[in-house]
Tab-separated table of C-alpha atoms in Angstrom:
chain	number	residue	atom	x	y	z
A	247	MET	CA	18.524	39.763	-7.810
A	248	ASP	CA	15.300	40.027	-9.828
A	249	LYS	CA	11.809	39.867	-8.386
A	250	ASN	CA	11.195	36.369	-9.746
A	251	SER	CA	14.202	34.992	-7.856
A	252	ILE	CA	13.104	36.738	-4.671
A	253	ILE	CA	9.627	35.204	-4.983
A	254	GLY	CA	11.227	31.798	-5.559
A	255	PHE	CA	13.405	31.995	-2.451
A	256	VAL	CA	10.486	33.268	-0.373
A	257	LEU	CA	8.351	30.333	-1.526
A	258	ILE	CA	11.142	27.871	-0.743
A	259	ALA	CA	11.516	29.410	2.710
A	260	LEU	CA	7.760	29.110	3.281
A	261	VAL	CA	7.805	25.469	2.171
A	262	MET	CA	10.719	24.698	4.498
A	263	MET	CA	9.043	26.521	7.392
A	264	GLY	CA	5.831	24.628	6.737
A	265	PHE	CA	7.701	21.327	6.563
A	266	PHE	CA	9.558	21.889	9.835
A	267	GLY	CA	6.371	23.179	11.455
A	268	TYR	CA	4.553	20.034	10.355
A	269	GLN	CA	7.411	17.867	11.643
A	270	SER	CA	7.353	19.698	14.984
A	271	HIS	CA	3.598	19.192	15.222
A	272	GLN	CA	3.975	15.495	14.430
A	273	ILE	CA	6.721	15.113	17.043
A	274	LYS	CA	4.516	16.752	19.672
A	275	LYS	CA	1.649	14.419	18.738
A	276	GLN	CA	3.956	11.421	18.994
A	277	GLN	CA	5.280	12.618	22.348
A	278	ALA	CA	1.738	13.080	23.640
A	279	ALA	CA	0.755	9.627	22.378
A	280	GLN	CA	3.888	8.120	23.908
A	281	ALA	CA	3.150	9.829	27.212
A	282	GLN	CA	-0.332	8.317	27.146
A	283	LEU	CA	1.109	4.889	26.352
A	284	ASP	CA	3.661	5.289	29.144
A	285	SER	CA	0.869	6.157	31.570
A	286	ILE	CA	-1.127	3.109	30.493
A	287	ALA	CA	1.990	0.952	30.737
A	288	ALA	CA	2.677	2.301	34.220
A	289	VAL	CA	-0.843	1.402	35.343
A	290	GLN	CA	-0.524	-2.038	33.779
A	291	ALA	CA	2.865	-2.496	35.400
A	292	ARG	CA	1.415	-1.633	38.819
A	293	GLU	CA	-1.459	-4.062	38.254
A	294	GLN	CA	0.979	-6.736	37.104
A	295	PHE	CA	3.183	-6.067	40.124
A	296	VAL	CA	0.218	-6.563	42.457
A	297	GLN	CA	-0.781	-9.768	40.670
A	298	ASP	CA	2.805	-11.054	40.729
A	299	SER	CA	3.122	-10.213	44.413
A	300	ILE	CA	-0.049	-12.167	45.223
A	301	PHE	CA	1.091	-15.087	43.065
A	302	LEU	CA	4.592	-15.169	44.583
A	303	ALA	CA	3.140	-14.951	48.084
A	304	GLU	CA	1.080	-18.050	47.299
A	305	HIS	CA	4.079	-19.812	45.693
A	306	PRO	CA	7.194	-19.067	47.785
A	307	GLU	CA	9.238	-21.697	45.931
A	308	ILE	CA	8.863	-19.756	42.641
A	309	ALA	CA	9.728	-16.480	44.367
A	310	ALA	CA	12.919	-18.056	45.660
A	311	ALA	CA	13.671	-19.462	42.207
A	312	ARG	CA	13.325	-16.056	40.538
A	313	GLU	CA	15.553	-14.447	43.125
A	314	GLN	CA	18.104	-17.176	42.550
A	315	ALA	CA	17.982	-16.667	38.762
A	316	GLN	CA	18.558	-12.931	39.131
A	317	THR	CA	21.408	-13.110	41.638
A	318	ALA	CA	23.298	-16.288	40.725
A	319	PRO	CA	26.367	-15.856	38.469
A	320	ALA	CA	26.130	-16.870	34.822
A	321	ALA	CA	29.024	-19.321	35.073
A	322	VAL	CA	29.445	-21.673	38.027
A	323	PRO	CA	32.856	-23.171	38.879
A	324	ALA	CA	33.326	-26.912	38.786
A	325	THR	CA	33.774	-26.958	42.561
A	326	ALA	CA	30.385	-25.363	43.197
A	327	GLN	CA	28.114	-27.062	45.681
A	328	ALA	CA	24.862	-28.688	44.602
A	329	VAL	CA	22.125	-26.060	44.329
A	330	TYR	CA	19.456	-27.982	42.397
A	331	SER	CA	17.281	-30.817	43.636
A	332	ASP	CA	17.864	-32.619	40.334
A	333	PRO	CA	21.304	-34.320	40.421
A	334	LEU	CA	21.552	-34.260	36.621
A	335	LEU	CA	21.300	-30.468	36.654
A	336	ASN	CA	24.047	-30.242	39.271
A	337	ALA	CA	26.234	-32.494	37.146
A	338	ALA	CA	25.620	-30.336	34.059
A	339	VAL	CA	26.767	-27.209	35.904
A	340	SER	CA	30.334	-28.433	36.198
A	341	SER	CA	30.710	-30.711	33.173
A	342	ALA	CA	33.247	-29.912	30.455
A	343	GLU	CA	32.485	-27.275	27.840
A	344	GLU	CA	32.465	-28.368	24.198
A	345	PHE	CA	32.241	-26.544	20.879
A	346	VAL	CA	30.673	-27.423	17.545
A	347	THR	CA	30.511	-25.487	14.262
A	348	LEU	CA	27.848	-25.197	11.566
A	349	GLU	CA	28.832	-23.698	8.234
A	350	ASN	CA	27.251	-22.846	4.894
A	351	GLU	CA	28.229	-20.650	1.936
A	352	LYS	CA	27.592	-17.422	3.858
A	353	LEU	CA	28.031	-18.057	7.595
A	354	GLU	CA	30.292	-19.875	10.021
A	355	ILE	CA	28.622	-20.254	13.425
A	356	THR	CA	30.359	-21.874	16.381
A	357	PHE	CA	28.212	-23.080	19.288
A	358	THR	CA	29.181	-23.728	22.880
A	359	SER	CA	27.660	-26.439	25.028
A	360	ARG	CA	27.570	-23.891	27.876
A	361	GLY	CA	23.961	-22.808	27.550
A	362	GLY	CA	23.636	-24.477	24.147
A	363	GLN	CA	24.069	-21.125	22.407
A	364	PRO	CA	25.992	-19.427	19.590
A	365	TRP	CA	29.595	-18.662	20.594
A	366	SER	CA	30.664	-16.724	17.498
A	367	VAL	CA	29.196	-15.719	14.126
A	368	ARG	CA	31.418	-14.963	11.123
A	369	VAL	CA	30.045	-13.552	7.863
A	370	LYS	CA	32.072	-15.062	5.029
A	371	ASP	CA	31.317	-12.669	2.175
A	372	TYR	CA	32.559	-9.533	3.951
A	373	THR	CA	35.569	-8.209	5.849
A	374	ASN	CA	36.224	-5.409	8.311
A	375	TYR	CA	37.678	-2.127	7.068
A	376	ASP	CA	41.197	-3.498	7.792
A	377	LYS	CA	40.478	-6.668	5.729
A	378	THR	CA	40.261	-8.958	8.771
A	379	ASP	CA	37.448	-11.508	9.155
A	380	LEU	CA	34.092	-9.911	9.922
A	381	TYR	CA	32.334	-11.233	13.013
A	382	ILE	CA	28.884	-9.989	13.940
A	383	ILE	CA	29.500	-11.810	17.230
A	384	ARG	CA	33.069	-12.460	18.306
A	385	GLU	CA	34.066	-15.484	20.378
A	386	GLY	CA	32.146	-15.347	23.654
A	387	GLY	CA	30.701	-11.965	22.701
A	388	SER	CA	27.055	-12.862	23.242
A	389	ASP	CA	24.820	-14.370	25.896
A	390	PHE	CA	21.654	-16.143	24.771
A	391	GLY	CA	19.434	-18.317	26.906
A	392	TYR	CA	16.137	-19.135	28.553
A	393	VAL	CA	14.899	-19.016	32.122
A	394	ILE	CA	12.318	-21.733	32.805
A	395	TYR	CA	10.408	-21.882	36.087
A	396	ALA	CA	10.006	-25.607	36.760
A	397	PRO	CA	9.448	-24.702	39.634
A	398	THR	CA	13.087	-23.830	40.397
A	399	ALA	CA	14.480	-21.241	37.982
A	400	ILE	CA	16.459	-23.128	35.355
A	401	ASP	CA	18.695	-20.667	33.501
A	402	THR	CA	19.992	-22.564	30.484
A	403	ARG	CA	23.174	-20.458	30.391
A	404	LYS	CA	24.415	-22.093	33.611
A	405	PHE	CA	24.526	-25.639	32.221
A	406	ASN	CA	26.572	-27.591	29.726
A	407	PHE	CA	24.254	-29.244	27.227
A	408	GLY	CA	25.128	-32.574	25.726
A	409	ILE	CA	25.680	-32.511	21.972
A	410	GLU	CA	23.338	-35.267	20.808
A	411	LYS	CA	23.465	-34.923	17.056
A	412	THR	CA	25.256	-32.821	14.521
A	413	ASP	CA	25.509	-32.824	10.744
A	414	ASP	CA	26.330	-30.244	8.083
A	415	ALA	CA	23.215	-28.184	8.811
A	416	THR	CA	21.844	-29.161	12.236
A	417	VAL	CA	23.023	-29.486	15.807
A	418	VAL	CA	20.876	-30.830	18.648
A	419	MET	CA	21.869	-30.148	22.261
A	420	SER	CA	20.058	-31.567	25.283
A	421	LEU	CA	20.010	-31.106	29.036
A	422	PRO	CA	18.581	-34.283	30.642
A	423	LEU	CA	16.381	-34.290	33.744
A	424	SER	CA	15.974	-37.012	36.350
A	425	ASN	CA	12.273	-37.468	35.556
A	426	GLY	CA	13.165	-38.699	32.077
A	427	GLY	CA	12.455	-35.378	30.393
A	428	CYS	CA	14.928	-32.905	28.945
A	429	ILE	CA	15.499	-29.379	27.695
A	430	GLN	CA	16.428	-29.629	24.045
A	431	GLN	CA	17.725	-26.954	21.671
A	432	THR	CA	17.860	-27.609	17.933
A	433	TYR	CA	19.695	-25.252	15.559
A	434	THR	CA	19.368	-25.509	11.779
A	435	LEU	CA	21.498	-23.406	9.437
A	436	LEU	CA	19.665	-22.982	6.141
A	437	PRO	CA	21.699	-23.560	2.946
A	438	ASP	CA	23.194	-20.510	1.216
A	439	SER	CA	21.410	-18.258	3.702
A	440	TYR	CA	22.008	-15.892	6.589
A	441	SER	CA	19.197	-17.575	8.557
A	442	LEU	CA	19.546	-19.819	11.590
A	443	ASN	CA	16.393	-21.495	12.893
A	444	GLN	CA	16.198	-22.529	16.527
A	445	THR	CA	13.610	-24.564	18.427
A	446	LEU	CA	13.487	-24.957	22.188
A	447	ALA	CA	11.675	-28.122	23.295
A	448	LEU	CA	10.694	-28.771	26.916
A	449	VAL	CA	10.120	-32.521	26.960
A	450	GLY	CA	8.259	-34.105	29.870
A	451	MET	CA	8.309	-30.892	31.909
A	452	ASP	CA	4.583	-30.178	31.967
A	453	GLY	CA	4.368	-31.747	35.423
A	454	LEU	CA	7.241	-29.606	36.739
A	455	ILE	CA	6.026	-26.208	35.524
A	456	PRO	CA	3.374	-24.726	37.885
A	457	ALA	CA	-0.084	-24.219	36.395
A	458	ASN	CA	0.094	-20.441	36.814
A	459	VAL	CA	3.356	-20.145	34.864
A	460	GLN	CA	2.405	-19.406	31.249
A	461	SER	CA	5.643	-18.014	29.839
A	462	ILE	CA	9.404	-18.367	29.847
A	463	ASP	CA	12.098	-15.694	29.708
A	464	VAL	CA	14.203	-15.296	26.558
A	465	ASP	CA	17.363	-13.226	27.032
A	466	PHE	CA	19.815	-12.146	24.339
A	467	GLU	CA	22.767	-9.814	24.825
A	468	ALA	CA	25.655	-9.122	22.476
A	469	ASP	CA	28.742	-6.973	22.176
A	470	ILE	CA	28.682	-5.781	18.568
A	471	PRO	CA	32.248	-5.067	17.378
A	472	ARG	CA	33.418	-2.180	15.248
A	473	MET	CA	33.565	-3.014	11.548
A	474	GLU	CA	34.051	0.377	9.850
A	475	LYS	CA	36.903	2.868	9.931
A	476	GLY	CA	34.835	5.943	10.810
A	477	TYR	CA	33.542	5.745	14.387
A	478	LYS	CA	31.194	8.729	14.052
A	479	GLY	CA	29.376	7.430	10.984
A	480	GLU	CA	29.220	3.891	12.343
A	481	THR	CA	27.607	4.966	15.620
A	482	GLN	CA	25.269	7.422	13.878
A	483	TYR	CA	23.726	4.628	11.796
A	484	SER	CA	23.790	1.878	14.464
A	485	ARG	CA	20.810	1.187	16.704
A	486	LEU	CA	18.451	-1.359	18.241
A	487	ASN	CA	15.202	-1.888	16.334
A	488	TYR	CA	12.031	-3.596	17.564
A	489	TYR	CA	9.017	-4.387	15.411
A	490	PHE	CA	5.401	-4.705	16.507
A	491	PRO	CA	3.292	-7.145	14.420
A	492	ASP	CA	1.813	-5.563	11.262
A	493	ASP	CA	3.266	-2.138	12.098
A	494	LYS	CA	4.347	0.194	9.288
A	495	LYS	CA	7.955	0.390	10.445
A	496	PRO	CA	10.067	-0.633	13.452
A	497	GLU	CA	10.727	1.599	16.425
A	498	SER	CA	14.338	2.127	17.439
A	499	ILE	CA	16.722	3.409	20.078
A	500	GLY	CA	20.394	4.270	19.700
A	501	ASN	CA	21.905	6.194	16.763
A	502	GLY	CA	24.905	7.074	18.908
A	503	ARG	CA	22.991	7.588	22.168
A	504	ASN	CA	22.608	5.192	25.098
A	505	ASN	CA	18.990	4.369	25.822
A	506	SER	CA	16.560	1.752	27.098
A	507	LYS	CA	12.875	0.930	26.549
A	508	ARG	CA	10.310	-1.436	28.001
A	509	PHE	CA	7.089	-2.670	26.388
A	510	ASP	CA	4.222	-4.906	27.435
A	511	ASN	CA	3.077	-5.072	23.793
A	512	ARG	CA	3.531	-8.096	21.577
A	513	ILE	CA	6.763	-7.836	19.574
A	514	GLU	CA	7.544	-9.877	16.459
A	515	TRP	CA	11.274	-9.263	16.164
A	516	PHE	CA	14.146	-7.070	17.244
A	517	ALA	CA	17.498	-6.273	15.639
A	518	PHE	CA	20.928	-5.340	16.943
A	519	GLN	CA	21.801	-3.181	13.943
A	520	GLN	CA	25.268	-1.998	13.049
A	521	GLN	CA	25.554	0.443	10.136
A	522	PHE	CA	25.732	-2.353	7.541
A	523	PHE	CA	25.051	-5.618	9.429
A	524	SER	CA	22.385	-6.892	11.814
A	525	ALA	CA	21.683	-9.672	14.279
A	526	ILE	CA	17.905	-10.182	14.223
A	527	LEU	CA	15.845	-12.466	16.453
A	528	ARG	CA	12.267	-13.200	15.440
A	529	ALA	CA	9.546	-15.107	17.277
A	530	PRO	CA	6.983	-16.478	14.763
A	531	ASN	CA	4.427	-16.587	17.596
A	532	ASN	CA	5.561	-13.146	18.868
A	533	PHE	CA	7.143	-12.188	22.145
A	534	SER	CA	4.665	-11.082	24.807
A	535	TYR	CA	7.023	-8.616	26.513
A	536	GLY	CA	10.206	-6.777	25.711
A	537	GLU	CA	12.846	-4.743	27.504
A	538	PHE	CA	15.682	-3.299	25.417
A	539	SER	CA	18.908	-1.435	26.109
A	540	ILE	CA	21.788	-0.122	24.019
A	541	ASN	CA	25.089	1.335	25.227
A	542	PHE	CA	27.851	2.584	22.947
A	543	ALA	CA	31.486	1.923	23.763
A	544	PRO	CA	34.086	4.729	23.754
A	545	LYS	CA	35.841	5.348	20.458
A	546	ASP	CA	39.254	4.005	21.443
A	547	ASN	CA	38.265	1.076	23.683
A	548	ALA	CA	40.848	-1.715	23.690
A	549	GLU	CA	38.345	-4.475	22.866
A	550	GLY	CA	37.218	-2.859	19.619
A	551	LYS	CA	33.577	-2.836	20.712
A	552	LEU	CA	30.995	-0.641	19.032
A	553	MET	CA	28.015	-1.185	21.333
A	554	HIS	CA	26.378	-3.523	23.809
A	555	CYS	CA	22.786	-4.469	23.027
A	556	GLY	CA	20.448	-6.282	25.387
A	557	ALA	CA	16.950	-7.743	25.064
A	558	GLN	CA	14.987	-9.368	27.874
A	559	MET	CA	11.948	-10.970	26.285
A	560	ARG	CA	9.110	-13.237	27.317
A	561	ALA	CA	7.554	-16.030	25.244
A	562	ASP	CA	4.169	-17.567	26.022
A	563	ILE	CA	3.886	-21.338	26.419
A	564	SER	CA	1.013	-23.833	26.586
A	565	LYS	CA	1.275	-26.845	28.884
A	566	SER	CA	1.816	-30.132	27.047
A	567	PRO	CA	4.172	-33.138	27.237
A	568	ARG	CA	6.338	-31.394	24.614
A	569	ILE	CA	6.387	-27.601	24.762
A	570	GLU	CA	8.064	-25.945	21.768
A	571	VAL	CA	9.215	-22.348	21.299
A	572	PRO	CA	10.436	-21.618	17.730
A	573	LEU	CA	12.806	-18.727	17.004
A	574	GLU	CA	14.545	-17.418	13.888
A	575	PHE	CA	17.942	-15.699	13.815
A	576	TYR	CA	19.303	-13.550	11.003
A	577	PHE	CA	23.026	-12.760	10.965
A	578	GLY	CA	23.979	-10.808	7.878
A	579	PRO	CA	24.170	-7.630	5.805
A	580	ASN	CA	21.574	-4.866	5.699
A	581	ASP	CA	20.902	-5.481	2.026
A	582	TYR	CA	17.502	-4.052	1.056
A	583	LYS	CA	16.499	-6.667	-1.524
A	584	GLY	CA	17.934	-9.547	0.490
A	585	LEU	CA	16.127	-8.525	3.680
A	586	LYS	CA	12.867	-7.875	1.853
A	587	ALA	CA	12.938	-11.413	0.439
A	588	TYR	CA	12.398	-12.827	3.938
A	589	GLY	CA	8.915	-11.298	4.034
A	590	HIS	CA	9.096	-10.141	7.656
A	591	SER	CA	9.732	-6.399	7.063
A	592	TYR	CA	13.419	-6.811	7.961
A	593	GLU	CA	14.292	-4.327	5.185
A	594	LYS	CA	12.723	-1.570	7.272
A	595	VAL	CA	15.798	-1.475	9.508
A	596	ILE	CA	17.541	0.401	6.674
A	597	PRO	CA	17.073	4.174	7.159
A	598	LEU	CA	15.618	5.385	3.856
A	599	GLY	CA	14.040	8.600	5.156
A	600	GLY	CA	10.523	9.585	6.157
A	601	LYS	CA	7.292	8.938	4.285
A	602	ILE	CA	7.934	11.251	1.304
A	603	ILE	CA	11.714	10.774	1.117
A	604	GLY	CA	11.359	7.034	1.676
A	605	TYR	CA	8.900	6.861	-1.239
A	606	PHE	CA	11.450	8.444	-3.591
A	607	THR	CA	14.206	6.200	-2.243
A	608	LYS	CA	12.243	2.957	-2.708
A	609	TRP	CA	10.642	3.748	-6.062
A	610	VAL	CA	13.220	5.989	-7.758
A	611	ILE	CA	16.711	5.767	-6.242
A	612	ILE	CA	16.932	2.012	-5.514
A	613	PRO	CA	15.445	0.836	-8.869
A	614	LEU	CA	17.679	3.268	-10.772
A	615	PHE	CA	20.711	2.166	-8.755
A	616	ASP	CA	19.982	-1.536	-9.394
A	617	TRP	CA	19.348	-0.955	-13.103
A	618	LEU	CA	22.660	0.845	-13.569
A	619	HIS	CA	24.516	-1.780	-11.547
A	620	LYS	CA	23.410	-4.513	-13.977
A	621	GLY	CA	25.730	-3.085	-16.616
A	622	ILE	CA	28.271	-1.082	-14.601
A	623	SER	CA	30.487	-2.487	-11.861
A	624	ASN	CA	32.089	0.788	-10.733
A	625	PHE	CA	29.850	2.385	-8.110
A	626	GLY	CA	31.506	5.791	-8.419
A	627	ILE	CA	30.470	5.941	-12.068
A	628	ILE	CA	26.970	4.797	-11.080
A	629	ILE	CA	26.673	7.710	-8.648
A	630	LEU	CA	27.827	10.158	-11.333
A	631	LEU	CA	25.330	8.751	-13.833
A	632	MET	CA	22.520	8.933	-11.274
A	633	THR	CA	23.358	12.585	-10.647
A	634	ILE	CA	23.380	13.315	-14.382
A	635	PHE	CA	20.103	11.423	-14.846
A	636	ILE	CA	18.391	13.491	-12.160
A	637	LYS	CA	19.696	16.673	-13.764
A	638	ILE	CA	18.269	15.535	-17.110
A	639	VAL	CA	14.891	14.793	-15.508
A	640	VAL	CA	14.621	18.305	-14.097
A	641	LEU	CA	16.212	19.951	-17.150
A	642	PRO	CA	12.876	20.971	-18.761
A	643	PHE	CA	11.877	22.684	-15.543
A	644	ALA	CA	15.308	24.266	-15.189
A	645	TYR	CA	15.121	25.519	-18.776
A	646	LYS	CA	11.758	27.066	-18.028
A	647	SER	CA	13.276	28.716	-14.959
A	648	TYR	CA	16.201	30.149	-16.934
A	649	SER	CA	13.835	31.281	-19.699
A	650	SER	CA	11.591	32.934	-17.131
A	651	SER	CA	14.578	34.700	-15.596
A	652	ALA	CA	15.727	35.975	-19.000
A	653	LYS	CA	12.254	37.286	-19.790
A	654	MET	CA	12.166	39.024	-16.426
A	655	GLN	CA	15.384	40.815	-17.319
A	656	ALA	CA	13.894	41.841	-20.665
A	657	LEU	CA	10.784	43.180	-18.921
A	658	LYS	CA	12.762	45.257	-16.440
A	659	PRO	CA	12.283	48.566	-18.352
A	660	PHE	CA	8.520	47.958	-18.423
A	661	MET	CA	8.542	47.091	-14.706
A	662	ASP	CA	10.393	50.339	-14.006
A	663	LYS	CA	7.684	52.260	-15.867
A	664	ILE	CA	4.940	50.565	-13.820
A	665	ASN	CA	6.794	51.390	-10.582
A	666	ALA	CA	7.129	55.001	-11.694
A	667	LYS	CA	3.461	55.114	-12.679
A	668	TYR	CA	2.291	53.918	-9.243
A	669	PRO	CA	4.749	55.309	-6.670
A	670	LYS	CA	2.210	55.584	-3.848
A	671	GLN	CA	1.435	52.793	-1.384
A	672	GLU	CA	-2.316	53.166	-1.871
A	673	ASP	CA	-1.819	52.264	-5.554
A	674	ALA	CA	-0.232	48.902	-4.676
A	675	MET	CA	-3.212	46.897	-5.913
A	676	LYS	CA	-3.233	48.695	-9.280
A	677	LYS	CA	0.526	48.190	-9.626
A	678	GLN	CA	0.177	44.508	-8.785
A	679	GLN	CA	-2.659	44.052	-11.301
A	680	GLU	CA	-0.735	45.753	-14.096
A	681	THR	CA	2.372	43.725	-13.229
A	682	MET	CA	0.414	40.472	-13.454
A	683	ASP	CA	-1.072	41.567	-16.810
A	684	LEU	CA	2.457	42.194	-18.054
A	685	TYR	CA	3.562	38.719	-16.887
A	686	LYS	CA	0.571	37.158	-18.625
A	687	LYS	CA	1.262	38.892	-21.945
A	688	ALA	CA	4.930	37.867	-21.775
A	689	GLY	CA	4.083	34.269	-20.782
A	690	ILE	CA	5.979	34.420	-17.487
A	691	SER	CA	5.043	32.454	-14.335
A	692	PRO	CA	6.277	33.796	-10.977
A	693	MET	CA	6.569	30.174	-9.830
A	694	GLY	CA	8.803	29.216	-12.753
A	695	GLY	CA	12.019	30.061	-10.946
A	696	CYS	CA	11.521	27.943	-7.819
A	697	LEU	CA	9.777	24.851	-9.220
A	698	PRO	CA	12.985	23.001	-10.272
A	699	MET	CA	14.544	23.628	-6.862
A	700	LEU	CA	11.471	22.277	-5.066
A	701	LEU	CA	11.347	19.251	-7.384
A	702	GLN	CA	14.989	18.327	-6.806
A	703	MET	CA	14.858	18.517	-3.002
A	704	PRO	CA	13.172	15.145	-2.227
A	705	ILE	CA	15.246	13.329	-4.872
A	706	LEU	CA	18.565	14.755	-3.683
A	707	TRP	CA	17.651	14.133	-0.035
A	708	ALA	CA	16.706	10.547	-0.910
A	709	MET	CA	20.172	10.066	-2.440
A	710	PHE	CA	21.738	11.634	0.642
A	711	ARG	CA	19.891	9.127	2.874
A	712	PHE	CA	20.472	6.098	0.637
A	713	PHE	CA	24.221	6.197	0.032
A	714	PRO	CA	25.477	6.049	3.684
A	715	ALA	CA	23.124	3.097	4.332
A	716	SER	CA	23.848	1.246	1.077
A	717	ILE	CA	26.008	-1.809	1.714
A	718	GLU	CA	26.797	-1.943	-2.019
A	719	LEU	CA	28.975	1.162	-1.568
A	720	ARG	CA	30.787	-0.216	1.489
A	721	GLN	CA	34.561	-0.396	0.906
A	722	GLN	CA	34.104	0.558	-2.759
A	723	PRO	CA	36.864	2.939	-3.959
A	724	PHE	CA	36.595	5.670	-6.577
A	725	LEU	CA	39.404	8.048	-7.525
A	726	TRP	CA	40.804	9.337	-4.202
A	727	ALA	CA	37.923	7.975	-2.114
A	728	LYS	CA	38.663	4.623	-0.454
A	729	ASP	CA	35.105	4.028	0.780
A	730	LEU	CA	32.165	5.627	-1.044
A	731	SER	CA	29.783	4.885	1.842
A	732	ALA	CA	31.752	7.296	4.034
A	733	TYR	CA	31.053	10.319	1.772
């Protein structure tokens, strides 16, 4: 191995050491910042606990209602005794469950009257690895609802809502109250879209909700099923994301590991993200609190579950004769351009790499991929062409490296003479100076051998990050490969 190659490898090693050192330093800074935030959150939690304790001591009926909401079962048998002072609520506990379906070109969503919530969500354009229908939420695989303190805890998941109105795009479900008011949930499935808009309306309940109650609970849990053949890859790229307003990118937990987080910050949206599909819930007015958990199922579980995701949120309300809480669901693929079109930073759930790698992915890999796909339908050929294109881009630098290496070989007799001329250690500076003069006369740069390797690293790493997360490659065969996204 010539001296030029040795210098190149040493420089690469130094760059890698510097990169990992920088990453380690950044991680320590983030851990220190997180520790500070945790300390602040702990203090705030203690203060909130004291305030809640004082408030609940002054309002024993609300304390009893919260305890009831936490301990009562989600489903109450038809023979259950009356537990609410409102007879219409007691009647709704044991009334018959009904189902209704909304459908557009991309989604088929079935709703249950029990809680007035989605019962199942099927994505029409895609299938599981075994070609069966793809459900982001299987039948009965989720639990979505509100807890309203009015002043008794009213957990919407315990009641059967009446289906008031339904058409091709909208379903309205209501839970009437004896005072003439109602709890109303309106779902609207947008045409040719993966979006489902939902509005909760508390009508005529301003006199029932205590003055000190300024929020309601919003709970969403779901069992996300397996959709890919490879369990390891699917869990590695599946997680729970949560996005703070105007932040650069979402935070996340998961990636194959069970975890939970709690925040008192305002949160715009969160996502139950499988490798290629997501269930996202966004609050246009932001959530004021969030508690998240994710637990992965064993590989060979009989139900075919991938993970269980949970989110316990809080939404602020203002007292009025009609209190409305708007929400937006997204049930669909993790397609970069499609998610970006929503304008809510949904596309940031796709793991494109860090700041430098992500830059190459967004501005080099994705545009090149899309450009090639306009004229070529075979994704295997696209990958080959992208590889060739990158090689062509770095070819001038590679040529310079090979030329530099050849010149170094030609200069070896002269280098041997210099080494023989200055054999002593104290003559190292003279030997180095004469060596550099020789390089200059021959037009050789010591950096010429390692530059192409350094240039290729971020581009190749960007490709490595992009392909496993690219839904375009999902279930696409090429030669012996049945699924390019798995390679």
